[in-house]
Coordinates of C-alpha atoms in Angstrom, one line a residue:
M1 CA 130.6 107.6 54.3
S2 CA 129.4 109.3 57.5
K3 CA 132.0 111.1 59.6
A4 CA 133.0 110.0 63.1
H5 CA 131.7 111.6 66.3
F6 CA 134.9 111.5 68.2
G7 CA 138.7 111.6 67.5
L8 CA 141.7 110.3 69.4
V9 CA 145.3 111.3 69.1
G10 CA 147.7 108.9 70.8
L11 CA 147.2 105.1 71.0
G12 CA 148.9 104.3 74.2
V13 CA 147.2 102.0 76.7
M14 CA 144.9 104.7 78.1
G15 CA 144.1 106.1 74.7
E16 CA 143.2 102.7 73.3
N17 CA 140.9 102.0 76.2
L18 CA 139.2 105.4 76.2
V19 CA 138.3 105.1 72.5
L20 CA 137.0 101.6 73.0
N21 CA 134.9 103.0 75.9
A22 CA 133.5 105.8 73.6
E23 CA 132.7 103.3 70.9
R24 CA 130.9 101.0 73.3
N25 CA 128.8 103.9 74.4
G26 CA 127.6 104.7 70.8
F27 CA 130.2 107.2 69.6
S28 CA 132.0 106.3 66.3
S29 CA 135.6 107.3 66.3
V30 CA 138.7 107.9 64.2
V31 CA 142.2 107.4 65.7
Y32 CA 145.6 108.8 64.8
N33 CA 149.0 107.8 66.1
R34 CA 152.3 109.3 65.1
T35 CA 153.5 105.8 64.1
Y36 CA 150.9 104.5 61.6
S37 CA 151.9 100.9 62.2
K38 CA 150.5 101.2 65.7
T39 CA 147.2 102.5 64.3
E40 CA 147.1 99.5 62.0
A41 CA 147.9 97.1 64.8
F42 CA 145.1 98.6 66.9
L43 CA 142.5 98.5 64.1
N44 CA 143.4 94.9 63.3
G45 CA 143.4 94.0 67.0
K46 CA 141.2 95.5 69.7
G47 CA 139.5 97.8 67.3
L48 CA 138.5 95.1 64.8
G49 CA 134.8 95.0 63.9
K50 CA 134.1 98.3 65.8
K51 CA 133.0 101.7 64.6
I52 CA 136.6 102.9 64.7
S53 CA 138.6 104.0 61.7
G54 CA 142.2 105.2 61.3
A55 CA 144.0 108.0 59.7
S56 CA 147.6 108.1 58.4
D57 CA 148.1 111.9 58.8
L58 CA 146.5 114.7 60.8
Q59 CA 144.7 116.3 57.9
D60 CA 143.1 113.0 57.0
F61 CA 142.2 112.5 60.7
V62 CA 140.5 115.9 61.0
N63 CA 138.7 115.5 57.7
K64 CA 137.1 112.2 59.0
L65 CA 135.4 114.0 61.9
E66 CA 132.0 115.6 62.0
R67 CA 131.9 119.3 62.9
P68 CA 132.3 120.7 65.4
R69 CA 135.1 118.3 65.9
R70 CA 135.8 116.7 69.3
I71 CA 139.4 115.5 69.6
L72 CA 141.0 113.9 72.7
M73 CA 144.8 114.0 72.9
M74 CA 146.4 111.3 75.0
V75 CA 150.1 112.1 74.5
K76 CA 153.0 112.8 76.8
A77 CA 152.8 116.0 78.9
G78 CA 154.8 119.1 78.0
A79 CA 156.6 119.6 74.7
A80 CA 154.8 116.6 73.1
T81 CA 151.4 118.1 73.8
D82 CA 152.5 121.5 72.5
A83 CA 153.8 119.8 69.3
V84 CA 150.5 118.0 68.6
I85 CA 148.6 121.3 69.2
E86 CA 150.9 123.1 66.8
Q87 CA 150.6 120.4 64.1
I88 CA 146.8 120.0 64.2
S89 CA 145.7 123.6 64.7
P90 CA 146.0 124.6 61.0
Y91 CA 143.3 122.0 60.2
L92 CA 140.9 123.1 62.8
Q93 CA 137.9 125.5 62.4
E94 CA 135.9 127.7 64.7
D95 CA 134.2 125.8 67.6
D96 CA 136.3 122.7 67.2
L97 CA 137.4 121.4 70.5
L98 CA 140.7 119.9 71.7
I99 CA 140.7 117.9 74.9
D100 CA 144.0 117.1 76.7
G101 CA 143.4 113.9 78.7
G102 CA 147.0 113.4 79.9
N103 CA 148.7 114.4 83.1
A104 CA 149.5 118.0 82.4
L105 CA 151.0 120.8 84.6
F106 CA 148.0 123.0 85.3
S107 CA 149.9 126.2 84.3
D108 CA 150.6 124.7 80.9
T109 CA 146.9 124.1 80.5
E110 CA 146.1 127.7 81.5
R111 CA 148.4 128.9 78.8
R112 CA 146.9 126.6 76.1
V113 CA 143.3 127.5 77.0
L114 CA 144.1 131.2 76.4
E115 CA 146.1 130.6 73.2
L116 CA 143.5 128.3 71.5
E117 CA 140.4 130.2 72.5
S118 CA 142.0 133.3 71.0
K119 CA 141.7 131.4 67.7
S120 CA 138.1 130.5 68.4
F121 CA 138.9 126.9 69.2
G122 CA 137.8 125.2 72.5
Y123 CA 140.2 123.6 74.8
I124 CA 139.6 121.3 77.8
G125 CA 142.3 120.2 80.2
M126 CA 140.9 117.0 81.6
G127 CA 142.4 114.8 84.3
V128 CA 141.5 111.1 83.8
S129 CA 142.0 108.5 86.6
G130 CA 141.4 104.8 86.7
G131 CA 144.3 103.2 84.9
A132 CA 143.8 101.0 81.9
K133 CA 140.8 99.1 83.3
G134 CA 139.1 102.3 84.4
A135 CA 139.7 103.9 81.0
L136 CA 137.9 101.0 79.4
E137 CA 135.1 100.4 81.8
G138 CA 134.5 103.9 83.2
P139 CA 137.1 106.3 84.6
S140 CA 136.8 109.3 86.9
M141 CA 137.2 112.5 84.7
M142 CA 138.0 116.0 85.8
P143 CA 137.5 118.5 82.9
G144 CA 138.4 122.2 83.2
G145 CA 138.0 125.0 80.7
T146 CA 135.1 127.1 79.6
K147 CA 131.6 126.0 80.5
A148 CA 130.6 126.2 76.8
S149 CA 133.4 123.7 75.9
Y150 CA 132.4 121.4 78.6
K151 CA 128.7 121.5 77.5
A152 CA 129.9 120.4 74.0
I153 CA 131.2 117.1 75.4
E154 CA 129.0 116.6 78.5
N155 CA 126.9 113.9 77.0
L156 CA 129.9 111.9 75.8
L157 CA 131.7 112.2 79.2
N158 CA 128.6 111.3 81.2
K159 CA 128.3 108.1 79.3
M160 CA 132.0 107.2 79.4
A161 CA 132.5 107.9 83.1
A162 CA 132.2 105.4 86.0
Q163 CA 128.8 105.4 87.5
V164 CA 128.0 105.5 91.2
D165 CA 124.7 105.8 93.1
D166 CA 124.6 109.5 92.9
G167 CA 125.6 109.9 89.3
P168 CA 128.5 109.7 86.8
C169 CA 132.0 110.3 88.0
V170 CA 132.5 113.4 86.0
T171 CA 131.6 117.0 86.5
Y172 CA 132.6 120.5 85.2
I173 CA 135.5 121.3 87.5
G174 CA 136.0 125.0 86.7
P175 CA 137.8 127.4 84.4
R176 CA 141.2 127.2 82.6
G177 CA 143.6 124.7 84.2
S178 CA 141.4 123.7 87.1
G179 CA 140.7 120.1 85.8
H180 CA 144.4 119.3 85.6
F181 CA 145.0 120.9 89.0
V182 CA 142.4 118.7 90.6
K183 CA 143.9 115.6 88.9
T184 CA 147.4 116.6 90.2
V185 CA 146.1 116.8 93.7
H186 CA 144.3 113.4 93.2
N187 CA 147.7 111.9 92.4
G188 CA 149.3 113.5 95.4
I189 CA 146.7 111.9 97.6
E190 CA 147.3 108.6 95.8
Y191 CA 151.0 108.9 96.5
G192 CA 150.2 109.3 100.2
I193 CA 147.9 106.3 100.5
E194 CA 150.2 104.0 98.6
Q195 CA 153.1 104.9 100.9
I196 CA 150.8 104.5 104.0
L197 CA 149.7 101.0 103.0
S198 CA 153.4 100.1 102.3
E199 CA 154.4 101.3 105.8
G200 CA 151.7 99.1 107.3
Y201 CA 152.9 96.1 105.4
D202 CA 156.5 96.8 106.4
L203 CA 155.7 96.9 110.1
M204 CA 153.7 93.7 109.9
K205 CA 156.5 92.0 108.0
R206 CA 159.6 93.2 110.0
V207 CA 158.2 94.0 113.4
C208 CA 155.4 91.6 113.7
K209 CA 157.2 88.8 111.7
M210 CA 154.1 88.0 109.6
N211 CA 154.3 86.5 106.1
C212 CA 152.6 87.9 103.0
D213 CA 149.5 85.6 103.3
E214 CA 148.9 86.7 106.9
I215 CA 149.4 90.4 106.0
S216 CA 147.1 89.9 103.0
D217 CA 144.4 88.6 105.4
V218 CA 144.7 91.8 107.5
F219 CA 144.2 93.9 104.4
G220 CA 141.1 91.8 103.6
I221 CA 139.8 92.7 107.1
W222 CA 140.5 96.4 106.5
N223 CA 138.8 96.3 103.2
K224 CA 135.5 95.3 104.9
T225 CA 135.5 98.5 107.1
E226 CA 134.0 101.8 106.3
E227 CA 137.2 103.6 107.1
L228 CA 139.5 101.6 104.8
S229 CA 137.3 99.9 102.1
S230 CA 138.9 101.1 98.9
Y231 CA 140.5 100.2 95.6
L232 CA 144.0 100.6 96.9
V233 CA 143.5 98.3 99.9
E234 CA 141.8 95.8 97.6
I235 CA 144.7 95.6 95.2
T236 CA 147.3 95.6 98.0
E237 CA 145.6 92.4 99.3
I238 CA 145.8 91.0 95.8
C239 CA 149.5 92.0 95.4
L240 CA 150.5 90.4 98.7
R241 CA 148.7 87.1 97.9
T242 CA 150.1 86.7 94.4
K243 CA 152.8 84.0 93.9
D244 CA 155.6 83.8 91.4
P245 CA 154.5 81.2 89.0
T246 CA 158.1 79.9 88.6
D247 CA 158.6 78.8 92.2
G248 CA 155.4 79.7 94.2
A249 CA 157.2 82.3 96.4
D250 CA 155.6 85.6 97.2
L251 CA 156.0 87.7 94.1
V252 CA 156.0 91.1 95.9
E253 CA 159.2 90.1 97.8
K254 CA 161.1 89.7 94.5
I255 CA 160.3 93.2 93.3
M256 CA 163.1 95.8 93.6
D257 CA 162.3 98.4 96.3
K258 CA 162.5 101.4 94.0
A259 CA 159.3 103.2 93.3
G260 CA 158.9 105.3 90.1
Q261 CA 157.1 108.6 89.7
K262 CA 155.9 110.7 86.8
G263 CA 156.0 114.2 88.4
T264 CA 152.4 114.7 89.6
G265 CA 153.4 114.1 93.2
L266 CA 156.1 116.7 92.9
W267 CA 153.7 119.1 91.3
T268 CA 151.3 118.6 94.2
V269 CA 153.9 119.4 96.8
V270 CA 155.2 122.4 94.9
S271 CA 151.7 123.8 94.5
A272 CA 151.0 123.2 98.2
L273 CA 154.1 125.2 99.1
Q274 CA 153.2 128.0 96.8
L275 CA 149.7 128.2 98.3
G276 CA 150.8 127.9 101.9
A277 CA 149.1 124.5 102.5
S278 CA 150.5 122.1 105.1
V279 CA 150.9 118.7 103.4
P280 CA 153.5 116.7 105.5
T281 CA 151.9 113.3 104.8
I282 CA 151.8 113.8 101.1
Y283 CA 155.4 115.2 101.1
A284 CA 156.6 112.3 103.2
S285 CA 155.2 109.9 100.5
L286 CA 157.0 111.8 97.8
N287 CA 160.3 111.7 99.8
G288 CA 159.7 108.0 100.4
R289 CA 159.9 107.4 96.6
V290 CA 163.0 109.6 96.4
M291 CA 164.7 107.7 99.2
S292 CA 163.8 104.4 97.5
S293 CA 165.5 105.5 94.3
M294 CA 168.8 105.7 96.3
K295 CA 169.1 101.9 96.3
S296 CA 172.9 101.6 95.8
E297 CA 173.6 104.2 98.5
R298 CA 171.2 102.5 101.0
V299 CA 172.9 99.1 100.4
K300 CA 176.3 100.8 101.2
A301 CA 174.9 102.6 104.2
E302 CA 173.5 99.4 105.7
K303 CA 177.0 97.9 105.6
V304 CA 178.4 101.0 107.4
F305 CA 175.8 101.3 110.1
G306 CA 174.9 97.7 110.5
K307 CA 171.7 95.8 109.6
L308 CA 168.9 96.2 112.0
S309 CA 168.2 93.3 114.4
I310 CA 164.5 93.6 115.1
E311 CA 162.8 91.6 117.8
R312 CA 159.1 90.7 117.4
T313 CA 157.0 93.4 118.9
D314 CA 153.2 93.3 119.6
L315 CA 151.2 95.6 117.4
G316 CA 147.8 93.9 117.7
S317 CA 146.6 90.6 116.3
P318 CA 145.4 89.6 112.8
S319 CA 141.9 88.9 114.2
N320 CA 141.4 92.5 115.2
G321 CA 143.1 93.9 112.0
M322 CA 146.4 94.7 113.8
S323 CA 144.5 97.4 115.6
P324 CA 147.3 100.0 116.3
I325 CA 148.6 99.7 112.7
M326 CA 145.0 100.0 111.4
D327 CA 144.6 103.2 113.5
A328 CA 147.8 104.5 112.0
V329 CA 146.6 103.7 108.4
V330 CA 143.2 105.2 109.0
L331 CA 144.5 108.5 110.4
S332 CA 147.2 108.8 107.8
T333 CA 144.8 108.1 105.0
I334 CA 142.4 110.8 106.5
A335 CA 145.4 113.2 106.7
S336 CA 146.3 112.5 103.0
Y337 CA 142.7 113.3 101.9
A338 CA 142.5 116.3 104.3
Q339 CA 145.8 117.8 103.0
G340 CA 144.6 117.3 99.4
M341 CA 141.3 119.0 100.0
E342 CA 143.2 121.9 101.7
I343 CA 145.3 122.4 98.6
L344 CA 142.1 122.5 96.5
R345 CA 140.4 125.0 98.9
L346 CA 143.3 127.4 98.8
A347 CA 143.7 127.0 95.0
S348 CA 140.0 127.7 94.5
E349 CA 140.5 131.0 96.2
E350 CA 143.9 131.9 94.8
Y351 CA 143.2 131.0 91.1
K352 CA 139.4 131.9 91.2
Y353 CA 138.5 128.3 90.2
D354 CA 135.3 128.2 92.4
L355 CA 135.8 124.5 93.1
H356 CA 132.8 122.7 94.5
M357 CA 134.3 120.3 97.0
P358 CA 131.3 117.9 97.4
S359 CA 131.3 117.4 93.6
I360 CA 135.0 116.6 93.6
A361 CA 134.6 114.0 96.4
Q362 CA 131.6 112.6 94.4
I363 CA 133.5 112.0 91.2
W364 CA 136.3 110.3 93.0
K365 CA 133.9 107.7 94.5
G366 CA 134.1 105.5 91.3
G367 CA 136.6 104.8 88.6
C368 CA 139.6 106.5 90.0
I369 CA 142.6 105.1 91.9
I370 CA 141.7 106.7 95.2
R371 CA 138.1 105.7 95.2
S372 CA 137.0 104.6 98.7
T373 CA 133.9 104.5 101.0
L374 CA 135.6 107.3 103.0
L375 CA 134.8 109.7 100.1
Q376 CA 131.1 109.6 101.0
R377 CA 132.1 110.9 104.5
I378 CA 134.2 113.6 102.8
Q379 CA 131.3 114.5 100.5
D380 CA 129.0 114.7 103.5
A381 CA 131.4 116.9 105.4
F382 CA 131.6 119.6 102.7
N383 CA 127.9 119.4 102.1
N384 CA 127.2 120.0 105.8
E385 CA 129.8 122.8 106.0
P386 CA 130.7 124.3 102.6
Q387 CA 133.2 126.7 104.3
L388 CA 135.0 123.8 106.1
T389 CA 138.6 124.9 106.5
N390 CA 140.0 121.4 107.3
L391 CA 138.5 118.0 107.0
L392 CA 139.8 117.2 110.5
M393 CA 137.3 119.6 112.0
D394 CA 134.3 117.7 110.7
P395 CA 132.6 115.9 113.7
W396 CA 132.9 112.4 112.2
F397 CA 136.6 112.9 111.3
A398 CA 137.4 114.6 114.6
E399 CA 135.9 111.5 116.4
Q400 CA 138.2 109.2 114.4
I401 CA 141.2 111.2 115.5
K402 CA 140.2 111.2 119.2
N403 CA 139.6 107.4 119.1
R404 CA 142.6 106.4 117.0
L405 CA 145.4 108.8 118.1
P406 CA 146.7 106.4 120.8
G407 CA 147.1 103.6 118.2
L408 CA 148.9 105.9 115.8
T409 CA 151.2 107.1 118.6
K410 CA 152.0 103.5 119.7
T411 CA 152.7 102.5 116.1
V412 CA 155.1 105.4 115.5
A413 CA 156.8 104.8 118.9
V414 CA 157.4 101.1 118.1
A415 CA 158.7 102.0 114.6
A416 CA 161.1 104.5 116.2
Q417 CA 162.3 102.0 118.8
T418 CA 162.9 99.3 116.2
G419 CA 164.4 101.6 113.5
V420 CA 161.8 100.9 110.9
P421 CA 161.1 104.1 108.9
V422 CA 157.4 105.2 108.7
P423 CA 157.6 108.6 107.2
C424 CA 153.9 109.0 106.5
F425 CA 152.8 107.7 109.9
S426 CA 155.4 110.0 111.7
S427 CA 154.4 113.0 109.6
T428 CA 150.7 112.4 110.2
L429 CA 151.3 112.2 114.0
D430 CA 153.2 115.5 113.9
Y431 CA 150.5 117.0 111.6
I432 CA 147.7 116.1 114.0
N433 CA 149.6 117.1 117.1
S434 CA 150.5 120.4 115.6
Y435 CA 147.0 121.1 114.4
R436 CA 145.5 120.4 117.8
T437 CA 148.0 122.5 119.7
A438 CA 146.9 126.1 120.4
R439 CA 150.4 127.4 121.1
L440 CA 153.4 126.2 119.1
P441 CA 157.1 127.2 119.7
Q442 CA 157.3 129.5 116.7
N443 CA 157.2 132.4 119.1
L444 CA 160.9 131.6 119.6
V445 CA 161.4 131.4 115.8
Q446 CA 160.0 134.9 115.5
A447 CA 162.2 136.2 118.3
M448 CA 165.3 134.8 116.5
R449 CA 164.2 136.3 113.2
D450 CA 163.8 139.7 114.8
C451 CA 167.1 139.3 116.6
F452 CA 169.2 138.7 113.5
G453 CA 167.1 140.4 110.9
S454 CA 164.8 143.0 112.5
H455 CA 161.9 141.2 111.0
T456 CA 159.6 142.3 113.9
Y457 CA 157.0 140.3 115.7
E458 CA 153.4 140.4 117.0
R459 CA 152.5 140.2 120.7
I460 CA 149.8 138.2 122.4
D461 CA 149.0 141.0 124.9
K462 CA 148.8 144.1 122.6
E463 CA 148.1 145.1 119.0
G464 CA 150.8 146.1 116.6
S465 CA 154.2 145.2 115.2
F466 CA 157.2 145.2 117.5
H467 CA 161.0 145.1 117.3
T468 CA 163.5 144.6 120.1
E469 CA 167.2 145.4 120.2
W470 CA 168.1 141.9 121.5
I471 CA 171.9 142.3 121.6
N472 CA 173.5 145.3 123.5

């Protein structure tokens, strides 16, 4: 019996769909799951009649693979991944390759690359985005590790990835943990855009007194524009239009207002702080999820402070896409992408990843959750200026800011007056206003630091470091 081209450990939804994707593209596979009943269920269900076999233990699994072995792990990040590596390593041989396709903390991947390559095994930390459907039909993939390890699976990944006009949505990201770092930042941008779209919906519902069908129509208009045409806008329109089959009411209004998270948003913000990147829009989206989790406290607080009484306020008309709100959504989305790319630029320098920014934008154009037409503009911006320090400085994006800033400002002002929280819109306005201001008030901060702690300061009229005895 011939041996399989490809192995999968972990038959969750993503794992199942990725192995079906590989098999459809001509790669026979063997699968292993810690619970063998799940393996049997898969082989007798979605895997039935396909070139996919199963294994009851890891030694059997490894023995069914052709050499050098190519094994994709789709297991929980952290200790679970380390446990699988420890259990399977005794059965591996020189040049065998392990691929971690889960959401892993990049520093964990850095450690694993060093440990496994010291044993002559290859190791790839690969971010995978696209959800269950993307995994099956073609995801965006972000592999990092040695170039030799990537070359060993390049043909497989090129065939499995989503395809766009300028190629497959996969590329070699860089060394060590770079692939998982890029995926983490992808998820941070995703957090931002999801919160941004939710804020637009909330304003239309509570301030403009629109129903879900009317709001959905606006999202449909947005999805036909270059600035906002995207997967997330598309599915938001679908979510708002979907009815509860039991009574025909808007299903989204029956969902508890508590958003979950799996840690990648937090990792993005922590990494940004460590690198000195300003990411207020992304941080605001993370904090929005944290605040949403405080449901019982918010219910009590509303009783103490009183429920808001919001009068209908004009923020545009549906026929023009609720223009001020659209401006706020466009600029906040741009800010989320800009802040993500800034993290990547600084990480590339700090961790010696040598990231190619146009290629990252290119592989995000298809398959992944943040795919959008705006990514072509981002790709063009970094192709035109490889040393671009901030996406906002690209001429096309700068023009968007100049034209749409009044709409963002009006939207934030109305939200403040009515008491509707818009953390991403507000943070984006502060981010843009701070970025375009040549002189900020931190001169006073430095004076205070020197006054209480003798931290010294620089002057604008002479070179050097200075200290003043502020208190006699």
